[in-house]
Coordinates of C-alpha atoms and ligand atoms in Angstrom, one line a residue:
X1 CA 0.0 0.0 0.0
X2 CA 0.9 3.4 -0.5
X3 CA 2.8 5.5 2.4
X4 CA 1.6 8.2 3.6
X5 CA 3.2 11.3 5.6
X6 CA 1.9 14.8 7.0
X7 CA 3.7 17.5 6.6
X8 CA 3.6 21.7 6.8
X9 CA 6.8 22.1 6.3
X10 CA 9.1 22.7 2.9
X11 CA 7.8 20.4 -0.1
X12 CA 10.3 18.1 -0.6
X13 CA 9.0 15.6 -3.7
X14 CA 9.0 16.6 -7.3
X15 CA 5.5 16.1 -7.9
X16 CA 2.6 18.1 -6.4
X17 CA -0.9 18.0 -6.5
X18 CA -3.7 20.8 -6.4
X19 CA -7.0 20.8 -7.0
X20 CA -9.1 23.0 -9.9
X21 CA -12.2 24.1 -9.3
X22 CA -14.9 26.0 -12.0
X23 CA -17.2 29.0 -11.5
X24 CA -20.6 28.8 -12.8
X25 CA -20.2 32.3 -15.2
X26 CA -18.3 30.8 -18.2
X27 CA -16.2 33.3 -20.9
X28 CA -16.1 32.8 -24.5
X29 CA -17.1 28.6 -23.7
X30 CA -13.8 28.7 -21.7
X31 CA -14.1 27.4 -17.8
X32 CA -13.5 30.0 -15.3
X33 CA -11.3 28.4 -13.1
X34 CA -9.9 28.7 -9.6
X35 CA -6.7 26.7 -7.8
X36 CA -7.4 25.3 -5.1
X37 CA -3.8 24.9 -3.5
X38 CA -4.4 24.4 0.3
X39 CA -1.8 26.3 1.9
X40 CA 1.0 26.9 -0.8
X41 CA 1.0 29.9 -2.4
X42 CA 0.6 29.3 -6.5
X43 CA 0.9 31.8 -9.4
X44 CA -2.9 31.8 -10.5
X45 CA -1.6 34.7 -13.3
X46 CA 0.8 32.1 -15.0
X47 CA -1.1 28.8 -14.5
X48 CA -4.8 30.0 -15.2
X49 CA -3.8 30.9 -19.0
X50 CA -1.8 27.6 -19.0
X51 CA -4.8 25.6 -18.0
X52 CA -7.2 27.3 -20.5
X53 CA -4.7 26.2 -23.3
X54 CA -5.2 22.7 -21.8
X55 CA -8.7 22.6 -21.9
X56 CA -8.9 22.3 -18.2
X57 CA -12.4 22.1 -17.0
X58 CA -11.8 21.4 -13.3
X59 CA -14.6 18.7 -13.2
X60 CA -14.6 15.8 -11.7
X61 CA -11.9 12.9 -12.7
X62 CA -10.3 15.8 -14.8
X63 CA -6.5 15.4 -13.9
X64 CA -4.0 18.0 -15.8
X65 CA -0.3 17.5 -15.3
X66 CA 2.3 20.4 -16.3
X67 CA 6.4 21.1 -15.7
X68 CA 5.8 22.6 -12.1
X69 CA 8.0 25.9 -11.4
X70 CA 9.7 24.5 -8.0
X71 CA 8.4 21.2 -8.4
X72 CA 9.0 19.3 -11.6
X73 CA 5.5 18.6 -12.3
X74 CA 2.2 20.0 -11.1
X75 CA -0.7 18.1 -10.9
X76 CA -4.7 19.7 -11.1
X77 CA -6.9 17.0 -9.7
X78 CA -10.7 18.6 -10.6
X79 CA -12.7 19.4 -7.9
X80 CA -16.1 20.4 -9.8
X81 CA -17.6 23.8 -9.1
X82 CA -16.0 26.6 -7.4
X83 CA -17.4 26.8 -3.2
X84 CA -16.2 27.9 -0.2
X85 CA -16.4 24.8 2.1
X86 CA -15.8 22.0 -0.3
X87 CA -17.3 18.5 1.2
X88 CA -15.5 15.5 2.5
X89 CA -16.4 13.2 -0.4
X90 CA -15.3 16.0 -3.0
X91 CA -11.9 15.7 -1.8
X92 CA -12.1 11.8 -1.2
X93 CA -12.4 11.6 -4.9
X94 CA -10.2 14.1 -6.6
X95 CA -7.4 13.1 -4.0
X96 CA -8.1 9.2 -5.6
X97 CA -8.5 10.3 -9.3
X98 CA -4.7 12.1 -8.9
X99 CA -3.2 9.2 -6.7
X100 CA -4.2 6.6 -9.9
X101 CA -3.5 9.1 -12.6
X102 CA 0.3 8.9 -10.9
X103 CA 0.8 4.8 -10.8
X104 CA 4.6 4.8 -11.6
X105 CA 5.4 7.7 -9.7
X106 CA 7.5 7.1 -6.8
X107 CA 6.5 10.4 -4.5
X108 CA 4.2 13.1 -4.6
X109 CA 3.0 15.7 -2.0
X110 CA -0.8 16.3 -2.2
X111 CA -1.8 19.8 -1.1
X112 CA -5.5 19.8 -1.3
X113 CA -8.2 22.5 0.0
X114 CA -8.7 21.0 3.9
X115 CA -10.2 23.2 6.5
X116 CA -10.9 20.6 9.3
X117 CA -9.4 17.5 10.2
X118 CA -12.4 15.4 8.2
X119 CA -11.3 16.7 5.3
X120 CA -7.2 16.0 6.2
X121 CA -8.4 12.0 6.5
X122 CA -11.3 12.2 3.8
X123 CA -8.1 13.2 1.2
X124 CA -6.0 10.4 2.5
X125 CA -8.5 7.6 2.3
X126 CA -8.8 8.9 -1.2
X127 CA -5.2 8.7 -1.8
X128 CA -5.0 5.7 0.0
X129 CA -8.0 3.9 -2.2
X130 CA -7.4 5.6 -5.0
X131 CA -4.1 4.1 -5.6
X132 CA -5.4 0.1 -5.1
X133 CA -4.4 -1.7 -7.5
X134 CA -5.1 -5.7 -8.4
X135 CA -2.3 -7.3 -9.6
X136 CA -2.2 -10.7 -8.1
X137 CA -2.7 -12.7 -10.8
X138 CA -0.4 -11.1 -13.6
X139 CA 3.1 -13.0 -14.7
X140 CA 3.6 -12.0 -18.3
X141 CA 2.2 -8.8 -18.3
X142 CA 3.4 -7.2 -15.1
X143 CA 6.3 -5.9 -16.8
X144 CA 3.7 -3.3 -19.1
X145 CA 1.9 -2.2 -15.8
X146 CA 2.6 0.8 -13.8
X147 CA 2.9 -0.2 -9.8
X148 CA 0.9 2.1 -7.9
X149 CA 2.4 5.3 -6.3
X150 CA 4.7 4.4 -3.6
X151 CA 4.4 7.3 -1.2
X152 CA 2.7 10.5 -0.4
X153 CA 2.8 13.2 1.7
X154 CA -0.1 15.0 3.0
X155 CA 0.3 19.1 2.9
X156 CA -1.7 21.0 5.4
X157 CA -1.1 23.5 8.3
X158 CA -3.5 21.0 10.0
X159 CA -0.3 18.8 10.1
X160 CA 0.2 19.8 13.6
X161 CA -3.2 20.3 14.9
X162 CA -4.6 18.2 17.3
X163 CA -6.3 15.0 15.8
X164 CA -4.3 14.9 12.9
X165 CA -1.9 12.2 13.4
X166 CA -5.0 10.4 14.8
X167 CA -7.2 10.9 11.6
X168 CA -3.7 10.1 9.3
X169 CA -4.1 6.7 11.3
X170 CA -7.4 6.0 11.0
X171 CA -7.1 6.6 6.8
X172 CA -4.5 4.1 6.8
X173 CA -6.7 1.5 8.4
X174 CA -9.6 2.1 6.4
X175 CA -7.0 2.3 3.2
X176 CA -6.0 -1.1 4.2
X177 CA -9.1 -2.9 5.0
X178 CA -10.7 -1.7 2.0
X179 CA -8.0 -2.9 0.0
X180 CA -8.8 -6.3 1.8
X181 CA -12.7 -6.2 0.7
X182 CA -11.4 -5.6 -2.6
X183 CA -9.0 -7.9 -2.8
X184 CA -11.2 -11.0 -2.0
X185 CA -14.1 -9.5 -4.1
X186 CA -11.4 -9.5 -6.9
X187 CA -10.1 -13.6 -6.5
X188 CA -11.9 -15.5 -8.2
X189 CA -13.7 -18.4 -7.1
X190 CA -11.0 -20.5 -8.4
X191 CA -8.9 -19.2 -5.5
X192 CA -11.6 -18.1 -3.3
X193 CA -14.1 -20.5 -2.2
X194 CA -16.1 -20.9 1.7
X195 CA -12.8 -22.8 3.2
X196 CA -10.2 -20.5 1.6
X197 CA -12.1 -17.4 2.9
X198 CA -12.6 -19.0 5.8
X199 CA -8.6 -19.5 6.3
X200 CA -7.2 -16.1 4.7
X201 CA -9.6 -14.7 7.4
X202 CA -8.4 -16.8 10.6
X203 CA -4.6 -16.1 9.2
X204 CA -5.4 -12.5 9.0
X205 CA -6.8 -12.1 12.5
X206 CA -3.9 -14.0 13.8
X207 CA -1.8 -11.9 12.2
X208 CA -2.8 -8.8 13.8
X209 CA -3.1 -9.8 17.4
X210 CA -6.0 -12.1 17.5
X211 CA -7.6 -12.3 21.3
X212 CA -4.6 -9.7 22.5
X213 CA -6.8 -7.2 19.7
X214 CA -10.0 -8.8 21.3
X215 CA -10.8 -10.6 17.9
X216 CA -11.6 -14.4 17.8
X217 CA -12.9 -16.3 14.7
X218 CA -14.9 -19.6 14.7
X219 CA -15.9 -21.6 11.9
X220 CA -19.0 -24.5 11.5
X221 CA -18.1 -26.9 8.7
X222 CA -20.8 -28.4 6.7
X223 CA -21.1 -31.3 8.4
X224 CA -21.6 -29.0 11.7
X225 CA -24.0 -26.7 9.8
X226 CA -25.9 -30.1 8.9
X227 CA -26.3 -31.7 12.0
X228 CA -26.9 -28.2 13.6
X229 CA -29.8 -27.5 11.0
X230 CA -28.4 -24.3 9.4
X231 CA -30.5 -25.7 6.3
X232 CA -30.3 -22.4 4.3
X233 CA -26.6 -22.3 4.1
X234 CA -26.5 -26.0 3.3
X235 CA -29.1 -26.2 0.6
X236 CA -27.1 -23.5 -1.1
X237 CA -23.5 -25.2 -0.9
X238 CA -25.0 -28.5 -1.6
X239 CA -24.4 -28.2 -5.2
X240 CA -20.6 -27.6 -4.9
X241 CA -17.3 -29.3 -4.6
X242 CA -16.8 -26.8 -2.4
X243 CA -18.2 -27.1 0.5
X244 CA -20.4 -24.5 2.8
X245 CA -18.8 -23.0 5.9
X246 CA -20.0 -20.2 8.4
X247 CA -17.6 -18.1 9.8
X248 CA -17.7 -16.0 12.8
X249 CA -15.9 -13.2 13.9
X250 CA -16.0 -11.7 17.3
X251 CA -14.8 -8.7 18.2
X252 CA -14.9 -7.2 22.6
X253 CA -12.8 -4.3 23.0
X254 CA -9.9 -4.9 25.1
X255 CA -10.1 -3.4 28.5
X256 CA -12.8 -1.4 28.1
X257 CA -16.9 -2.4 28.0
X258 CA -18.4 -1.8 25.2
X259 CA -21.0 0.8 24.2
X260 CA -23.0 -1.0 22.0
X261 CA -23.2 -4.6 20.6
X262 CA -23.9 -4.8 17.2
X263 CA -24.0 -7.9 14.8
X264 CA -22.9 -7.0 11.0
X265 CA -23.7 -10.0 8.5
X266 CA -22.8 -10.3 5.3
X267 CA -23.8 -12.6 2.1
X268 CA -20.8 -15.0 1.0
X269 CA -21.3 -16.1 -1.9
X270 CA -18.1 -16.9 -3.6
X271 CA -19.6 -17.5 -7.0
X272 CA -23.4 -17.2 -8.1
X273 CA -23.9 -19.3 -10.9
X274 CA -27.6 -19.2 -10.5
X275 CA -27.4 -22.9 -9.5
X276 CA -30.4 -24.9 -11.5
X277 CA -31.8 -21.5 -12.4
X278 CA -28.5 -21.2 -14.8
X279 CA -27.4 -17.8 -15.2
X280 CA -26.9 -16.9 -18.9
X281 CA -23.1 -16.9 -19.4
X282 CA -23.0 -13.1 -20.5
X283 CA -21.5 -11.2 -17.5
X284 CA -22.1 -14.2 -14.9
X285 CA -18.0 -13.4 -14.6
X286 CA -19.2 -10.7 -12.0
X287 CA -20.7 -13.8 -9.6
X288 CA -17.5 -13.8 -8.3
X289 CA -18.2 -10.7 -6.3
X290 CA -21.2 -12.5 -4.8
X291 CA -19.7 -12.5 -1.5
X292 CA -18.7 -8.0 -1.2
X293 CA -21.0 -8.3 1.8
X294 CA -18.9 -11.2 4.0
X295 CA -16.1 -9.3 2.4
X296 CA -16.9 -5.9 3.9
X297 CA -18.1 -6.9 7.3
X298 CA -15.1 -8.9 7.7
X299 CA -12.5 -6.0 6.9
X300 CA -14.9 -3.9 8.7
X301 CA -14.7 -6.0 12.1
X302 CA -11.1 -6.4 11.9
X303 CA -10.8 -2.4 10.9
X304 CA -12.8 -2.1 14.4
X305 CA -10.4 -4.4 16.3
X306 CA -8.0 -2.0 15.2
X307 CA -9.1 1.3 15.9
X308 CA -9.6 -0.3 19.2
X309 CA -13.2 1.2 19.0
X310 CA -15.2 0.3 22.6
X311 CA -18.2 -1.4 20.6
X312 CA -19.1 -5.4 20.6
X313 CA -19.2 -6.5 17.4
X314 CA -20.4 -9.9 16.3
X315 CA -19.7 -11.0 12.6
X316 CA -20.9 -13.4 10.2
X317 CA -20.6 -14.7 7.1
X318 CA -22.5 -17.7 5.6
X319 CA -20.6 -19.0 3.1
X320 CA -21.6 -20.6 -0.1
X321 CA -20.9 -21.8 -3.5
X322 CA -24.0 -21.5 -5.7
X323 CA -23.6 -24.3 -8.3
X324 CA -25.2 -26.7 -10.3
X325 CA -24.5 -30.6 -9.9
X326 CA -26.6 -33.8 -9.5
X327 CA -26.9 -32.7 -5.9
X328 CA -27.6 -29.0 -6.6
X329 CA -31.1 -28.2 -4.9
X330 CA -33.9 -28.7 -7.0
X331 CA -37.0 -25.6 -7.9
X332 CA -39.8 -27.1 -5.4
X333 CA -37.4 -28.9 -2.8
X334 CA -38.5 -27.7 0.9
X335 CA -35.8 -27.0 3.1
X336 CA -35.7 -25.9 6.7
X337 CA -33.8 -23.2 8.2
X338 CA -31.8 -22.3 11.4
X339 CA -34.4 -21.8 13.6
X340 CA -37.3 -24.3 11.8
X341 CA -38.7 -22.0 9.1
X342 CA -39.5 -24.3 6.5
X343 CA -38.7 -22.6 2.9
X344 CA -40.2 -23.8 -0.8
X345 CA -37.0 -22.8 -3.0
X346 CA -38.4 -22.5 -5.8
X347 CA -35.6 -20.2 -7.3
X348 CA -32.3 -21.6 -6.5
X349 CA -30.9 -18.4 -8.0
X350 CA -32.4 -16.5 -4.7
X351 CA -29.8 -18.0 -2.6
X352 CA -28.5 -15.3 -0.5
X353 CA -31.7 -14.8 1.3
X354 CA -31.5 -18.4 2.3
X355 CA -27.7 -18.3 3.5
X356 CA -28.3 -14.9 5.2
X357 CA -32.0 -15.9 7.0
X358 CA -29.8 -18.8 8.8
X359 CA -27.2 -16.3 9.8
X360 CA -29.4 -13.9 11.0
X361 CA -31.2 -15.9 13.5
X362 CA -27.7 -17.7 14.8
X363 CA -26.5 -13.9 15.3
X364 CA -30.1 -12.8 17.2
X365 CA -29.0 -15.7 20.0
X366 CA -27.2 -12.7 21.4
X367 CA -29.5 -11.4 23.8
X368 CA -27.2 -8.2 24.3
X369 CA -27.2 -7.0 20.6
X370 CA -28.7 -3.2 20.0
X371 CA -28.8 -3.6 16.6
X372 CA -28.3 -6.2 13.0
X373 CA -26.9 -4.7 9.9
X374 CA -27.1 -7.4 7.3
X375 CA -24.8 -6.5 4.0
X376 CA -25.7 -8.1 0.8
X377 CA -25.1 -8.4 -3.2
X378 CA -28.6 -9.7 -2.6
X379 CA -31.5 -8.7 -5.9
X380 CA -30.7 -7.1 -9.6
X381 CA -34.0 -5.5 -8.9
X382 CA -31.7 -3.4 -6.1
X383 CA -29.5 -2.2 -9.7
X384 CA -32.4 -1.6 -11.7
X385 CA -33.7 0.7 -8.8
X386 CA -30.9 2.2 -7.7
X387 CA -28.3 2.0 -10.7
X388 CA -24.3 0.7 -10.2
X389 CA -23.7 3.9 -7.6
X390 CA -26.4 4.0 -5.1
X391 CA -26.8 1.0 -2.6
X392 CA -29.8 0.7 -0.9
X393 CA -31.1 0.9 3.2
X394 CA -34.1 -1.1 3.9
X395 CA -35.3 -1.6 7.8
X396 CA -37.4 -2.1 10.7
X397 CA -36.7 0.9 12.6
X398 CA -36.4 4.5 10.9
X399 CA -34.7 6.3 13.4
X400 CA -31.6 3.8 12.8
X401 CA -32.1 4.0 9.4
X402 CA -31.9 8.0 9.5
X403 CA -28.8 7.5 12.0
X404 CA -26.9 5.4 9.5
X405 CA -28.2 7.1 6.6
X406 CA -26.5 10.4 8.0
X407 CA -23.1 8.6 8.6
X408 CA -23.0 6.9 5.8
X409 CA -22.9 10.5 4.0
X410 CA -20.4 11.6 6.2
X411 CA -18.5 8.8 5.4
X412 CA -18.6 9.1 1.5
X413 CA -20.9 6.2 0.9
X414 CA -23.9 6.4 -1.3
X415 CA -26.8 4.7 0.7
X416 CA -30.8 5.9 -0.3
X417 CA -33.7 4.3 1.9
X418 CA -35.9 2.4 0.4
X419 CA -39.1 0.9 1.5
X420 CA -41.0 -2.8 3.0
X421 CA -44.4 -2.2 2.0
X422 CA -46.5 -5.0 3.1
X423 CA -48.4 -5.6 1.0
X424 CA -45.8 -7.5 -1.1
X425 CA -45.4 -10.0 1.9
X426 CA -48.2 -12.3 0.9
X427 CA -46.3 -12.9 -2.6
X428 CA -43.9 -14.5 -0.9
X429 CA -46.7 -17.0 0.7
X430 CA -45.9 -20.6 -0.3
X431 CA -48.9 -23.4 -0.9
X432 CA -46.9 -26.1 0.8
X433 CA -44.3 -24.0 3.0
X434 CA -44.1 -21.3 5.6
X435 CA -42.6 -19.4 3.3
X436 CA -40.9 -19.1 -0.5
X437 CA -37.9 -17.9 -1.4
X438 CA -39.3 -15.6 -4.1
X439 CA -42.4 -13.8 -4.4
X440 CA -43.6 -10.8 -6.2
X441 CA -41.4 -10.0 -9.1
X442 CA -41.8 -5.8 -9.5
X443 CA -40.0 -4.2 -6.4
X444 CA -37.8 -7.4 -6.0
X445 CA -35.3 -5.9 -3.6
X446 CA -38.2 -4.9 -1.1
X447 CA -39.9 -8.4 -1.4
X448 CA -36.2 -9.7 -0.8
X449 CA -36.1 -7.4 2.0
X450 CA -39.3 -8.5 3.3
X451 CA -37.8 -12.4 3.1
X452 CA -35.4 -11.5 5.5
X453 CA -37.5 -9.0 8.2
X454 CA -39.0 -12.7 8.7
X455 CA -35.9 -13.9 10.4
X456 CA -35.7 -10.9 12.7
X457 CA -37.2 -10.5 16.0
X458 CA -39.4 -7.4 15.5
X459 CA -37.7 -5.3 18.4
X460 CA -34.0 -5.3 17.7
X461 CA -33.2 -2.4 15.3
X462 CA -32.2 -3.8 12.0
X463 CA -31.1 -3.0 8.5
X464 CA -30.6 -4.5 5.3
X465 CA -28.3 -3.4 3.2
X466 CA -28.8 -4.0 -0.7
X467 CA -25.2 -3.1 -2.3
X468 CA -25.7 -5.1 -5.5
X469 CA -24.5 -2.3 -7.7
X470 CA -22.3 -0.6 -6.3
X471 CA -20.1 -3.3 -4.3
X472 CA -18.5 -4.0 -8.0
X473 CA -17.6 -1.6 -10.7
X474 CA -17.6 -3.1 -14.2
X475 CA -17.2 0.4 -16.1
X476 CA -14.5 2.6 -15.7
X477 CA -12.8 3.7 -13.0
X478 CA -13.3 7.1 -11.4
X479 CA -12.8 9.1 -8.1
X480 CA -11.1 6.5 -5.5
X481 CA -13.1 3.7 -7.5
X482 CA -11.3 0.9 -9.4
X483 CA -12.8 -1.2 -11.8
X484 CA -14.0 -4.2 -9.9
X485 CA -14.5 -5.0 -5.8
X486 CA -14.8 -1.2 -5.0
X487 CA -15.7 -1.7 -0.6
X488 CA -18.9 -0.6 -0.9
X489 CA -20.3 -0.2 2.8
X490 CA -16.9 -1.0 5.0
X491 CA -16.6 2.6 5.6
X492 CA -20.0 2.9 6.2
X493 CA -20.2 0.2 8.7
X494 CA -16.5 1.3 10.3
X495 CA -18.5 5.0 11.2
X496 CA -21.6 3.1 12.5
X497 CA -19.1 1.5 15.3
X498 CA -16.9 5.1 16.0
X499 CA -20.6 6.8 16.2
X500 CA -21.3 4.0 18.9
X501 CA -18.1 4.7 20.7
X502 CA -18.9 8.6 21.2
X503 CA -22.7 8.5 22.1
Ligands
LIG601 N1 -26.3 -12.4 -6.6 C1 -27.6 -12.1 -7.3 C2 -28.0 -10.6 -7.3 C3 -27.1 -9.7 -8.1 C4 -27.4 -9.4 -9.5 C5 -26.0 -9.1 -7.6 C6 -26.6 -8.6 -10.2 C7 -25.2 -8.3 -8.3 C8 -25.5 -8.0 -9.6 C9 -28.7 -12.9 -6.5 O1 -28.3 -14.0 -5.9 C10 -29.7 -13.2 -7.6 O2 -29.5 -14.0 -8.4 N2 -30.9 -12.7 -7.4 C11 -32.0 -12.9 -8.3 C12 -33.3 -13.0 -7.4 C13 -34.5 -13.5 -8.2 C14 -34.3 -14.9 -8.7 C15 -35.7 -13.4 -7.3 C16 -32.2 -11.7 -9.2 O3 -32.0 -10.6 -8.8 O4 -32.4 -11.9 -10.4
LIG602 MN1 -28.4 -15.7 -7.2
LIG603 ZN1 -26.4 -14.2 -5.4

């Protein structure tokens, strides 16, 4: 990962990064543009005419590089239009767009428009993400790729203020933890499947402290989740060579009690082929990203863990290979979940509801939980609604749902509430079952939702979490945003524990 420092001293690396904004009032066609330099003087005389040559527009994703004057090259990193406080997420994305536009650079100082410490940590994140790159799997053609940019130092006369080093820290552990989620969004399920997920995890937590960070992990095989009747999570995996596994990761603050207890779960899918409802083979590539939701609440525990935030957290991930076999279940076949909800399945494509319903009653045994967030690549319906940007809150309780709505925001995410109306429950009424696995098929991510509000006690705060389109990015890249995993919802989820720890 890239380095990161923060300075307000002299700028020492060759390379330094602005930002360009535009006023509304345009001349002759031409952008009117302002630099945006933070707190180093620049020569708005010399560069604006420079910049107009250029074609500079100072939107967003716009980056311009030209010979600096005391640095050898200047970098504009568009900022959109021209205000006086520029928000968080602005910043979070120009300060990515410039960190990848300068993969093969070895150093480069950033001095971008921060006014409050938010800002200082929203442009580091945004460094820090911006600059992922995924480059496990390439032999041959390494040697034509550009590595990412090595290391960065973060301008501002905030350098010194207090809660700067803190929020420097914080950037780097949500940097790395949503290079994890991408990471294992990115392998594909023929390195990733429930066991090796459930391993990289377990070596992970032992590599950062395990129980002395307060983290444990546990894992049911799928004999365990048989004889134990998870029979959501088992009916999904029974179709696979690879087998099913849940895996569970606790975290208790060490020392300290904790404010709140909160159980995230997360789909785990680690390839979707639709199982006997075949998917058709255009795109069902991006089934590999079936399991962003296990993905982000796992990096998002651990991230926890290590902020050291005083909040219980209890994390699961039912994990599953949807595929087709001689043993694959069948359209009709009854199955019977954690709990003794029987199910009619009679789409074996809607498979994350099942894998998640058993989750979420094993998490609700915790009698102490204030809240379930459950985080899921769960309904196409949630992309038609929503498009490949916007993720989707649906829940039980709207003041949580305002509360996470609001820090989700904060945090850069794109979440929109969406609604449970009930009168799509009785689609999902089965003839011979207490339930079926799909029902009405207009508003499919609310009768999805509606699915899983059956497996939660109606008391304990919940919300469902429908990141479908946004948890992978097949298009272009832009902002902080790669092509592919992109960590939809671990920051999100990461702000709804620190929010805990200060109320
Ligand atoms: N994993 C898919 C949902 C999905 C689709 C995620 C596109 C990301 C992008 C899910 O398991 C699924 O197949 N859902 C079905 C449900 C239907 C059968 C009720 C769907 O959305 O078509
Ligand atoms: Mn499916
Ligand atoms: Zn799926």
């Amino acid at each position: 990962m890239t380095t990161l420092a923060l300075s307000d001293g002299i700028i020492k690396d060759e390379i330094l990064v602005v930002a360009l904004a535009h006023k509304k009032s345009m001349r002759d066609g031409k952008a009117n543009l302002v630099i945006e330099s933070g707190d180093i003087a620049l020569d708005p005389k010399k560069l604006l005419p420079i910049l107009a040559d250029l074609g500079a527009t100072g939107k967003f994703d716009e980056v311009i590089k030209i010979p600096g004057i005391t640095t050898r090259l200047l970098v504009f990193t568009g900022i959109g239009e021209h205000k006086t406080v520029i928000n968080d997420e602005v910043l979070r994305r120009a300060a990515g767009a410039a960190a990848r536009a300068l993969s093969g650079s070895s150093s480069a100082t950033f001095s971008l428009p921060a006014k409050k410490i938010s800002s200082l940590e929203a442009i580091a994140e945004g460094i820090l993400l911006g600059s992922y790159l995924f480059n496990k799997f390439r032999v041959d053609s390494m040697s034509q790729r550009q590595p990412s940019l090595k290391s960065v130092t973060v301008h501002s006369n905030l350098a010194s203020a207090s809660g700067a080093k803190e929020a420097i820290k914080r950037a780097v552990i949500i940097g790395e933890y949503t290079a994890l989620t991408r990471d294992l969004i990115n392998t594909p399920p023929s390195h990733l499947n429930p066991d090796s997920f459930c391993k990289e995890i377990t070596q992970l937590v032992k590599k950062v402290g395990g129980s002395a960070a307060g983290l444990k992990v546990s894992v049911l095989t799928q004999a365990q989740l048989k004889s134990k009747g998870y029979g959501g999570i088992t009916a999904v995996g029974q179709g696979s060579a690879n087998p099913p596994r849940l895996l569970q990761i606790t975290y208790r603050p060490v020392k300290v009690k904790a404010k709140k207890t909160y159980a995230y779960v997360g789909k785990g899918i680690t390839f979707d082929s639709g199982g006997l409802a075949l998917k058709p083979a255009a795109g069902m590539e991006a089934m590999k990203s079936d399991m962003s939701g296990a993905a982000a609440v796992c990096a998002a525990t651990i991230a926890i863990a290590m902020m050291k935030l005083p909040v219980a957290i209890d994390c699961y991930a039912p994990l599953a290979e949807n595929m087709i076999s001689d043993n694959a279940t069948r359209p009709s076949d009854i199955i019977t979940m954690y709990g003794g909800k029987t199910i009619e399945v009679l789409n074996p494509d809607a498979e994350g509801r099942l894998v998640l319903g058993d989750a979420l009653v094993k998490a609700q045994e915790n009698k102490d939980l204030d809240a379930i967030v459950d985080v899921a690549t769960l309904t196409g319906a949630q992309v038609v609604a929503l498009g490949t940007r916007t993720a989707a809150i649906m829940t039980n309780n709207e003041e949580f749902s305002n509360h996470f709505f609001a820090i989700s925001r904060a945090a850069g995410e794109a979440f929109w509430p969406m609604p449970l109306p009930i009168e799509l429950r009785a689609s999902l009424d089965s003839p011979v079952a207490d339930m079926a696995n799909i029902g009405e098929r207009m508003g499919g991510m609310l009768v999805a939702g509606l699915f899983l509000k059956e497996f939660i006690s109606p008391e304990l705060p919940w919300l469902h979490l429908d990141i479908a389109g946004p948890a992978y990015n097949e298009g272009e890249p832009y902002g902080y945003t790669p092509v592919g995993g992109t960590g939809m919802a671990l920051r999100s989820l990461v702000a709804l524990a620190q929010s805990a720890a200060i109320s």
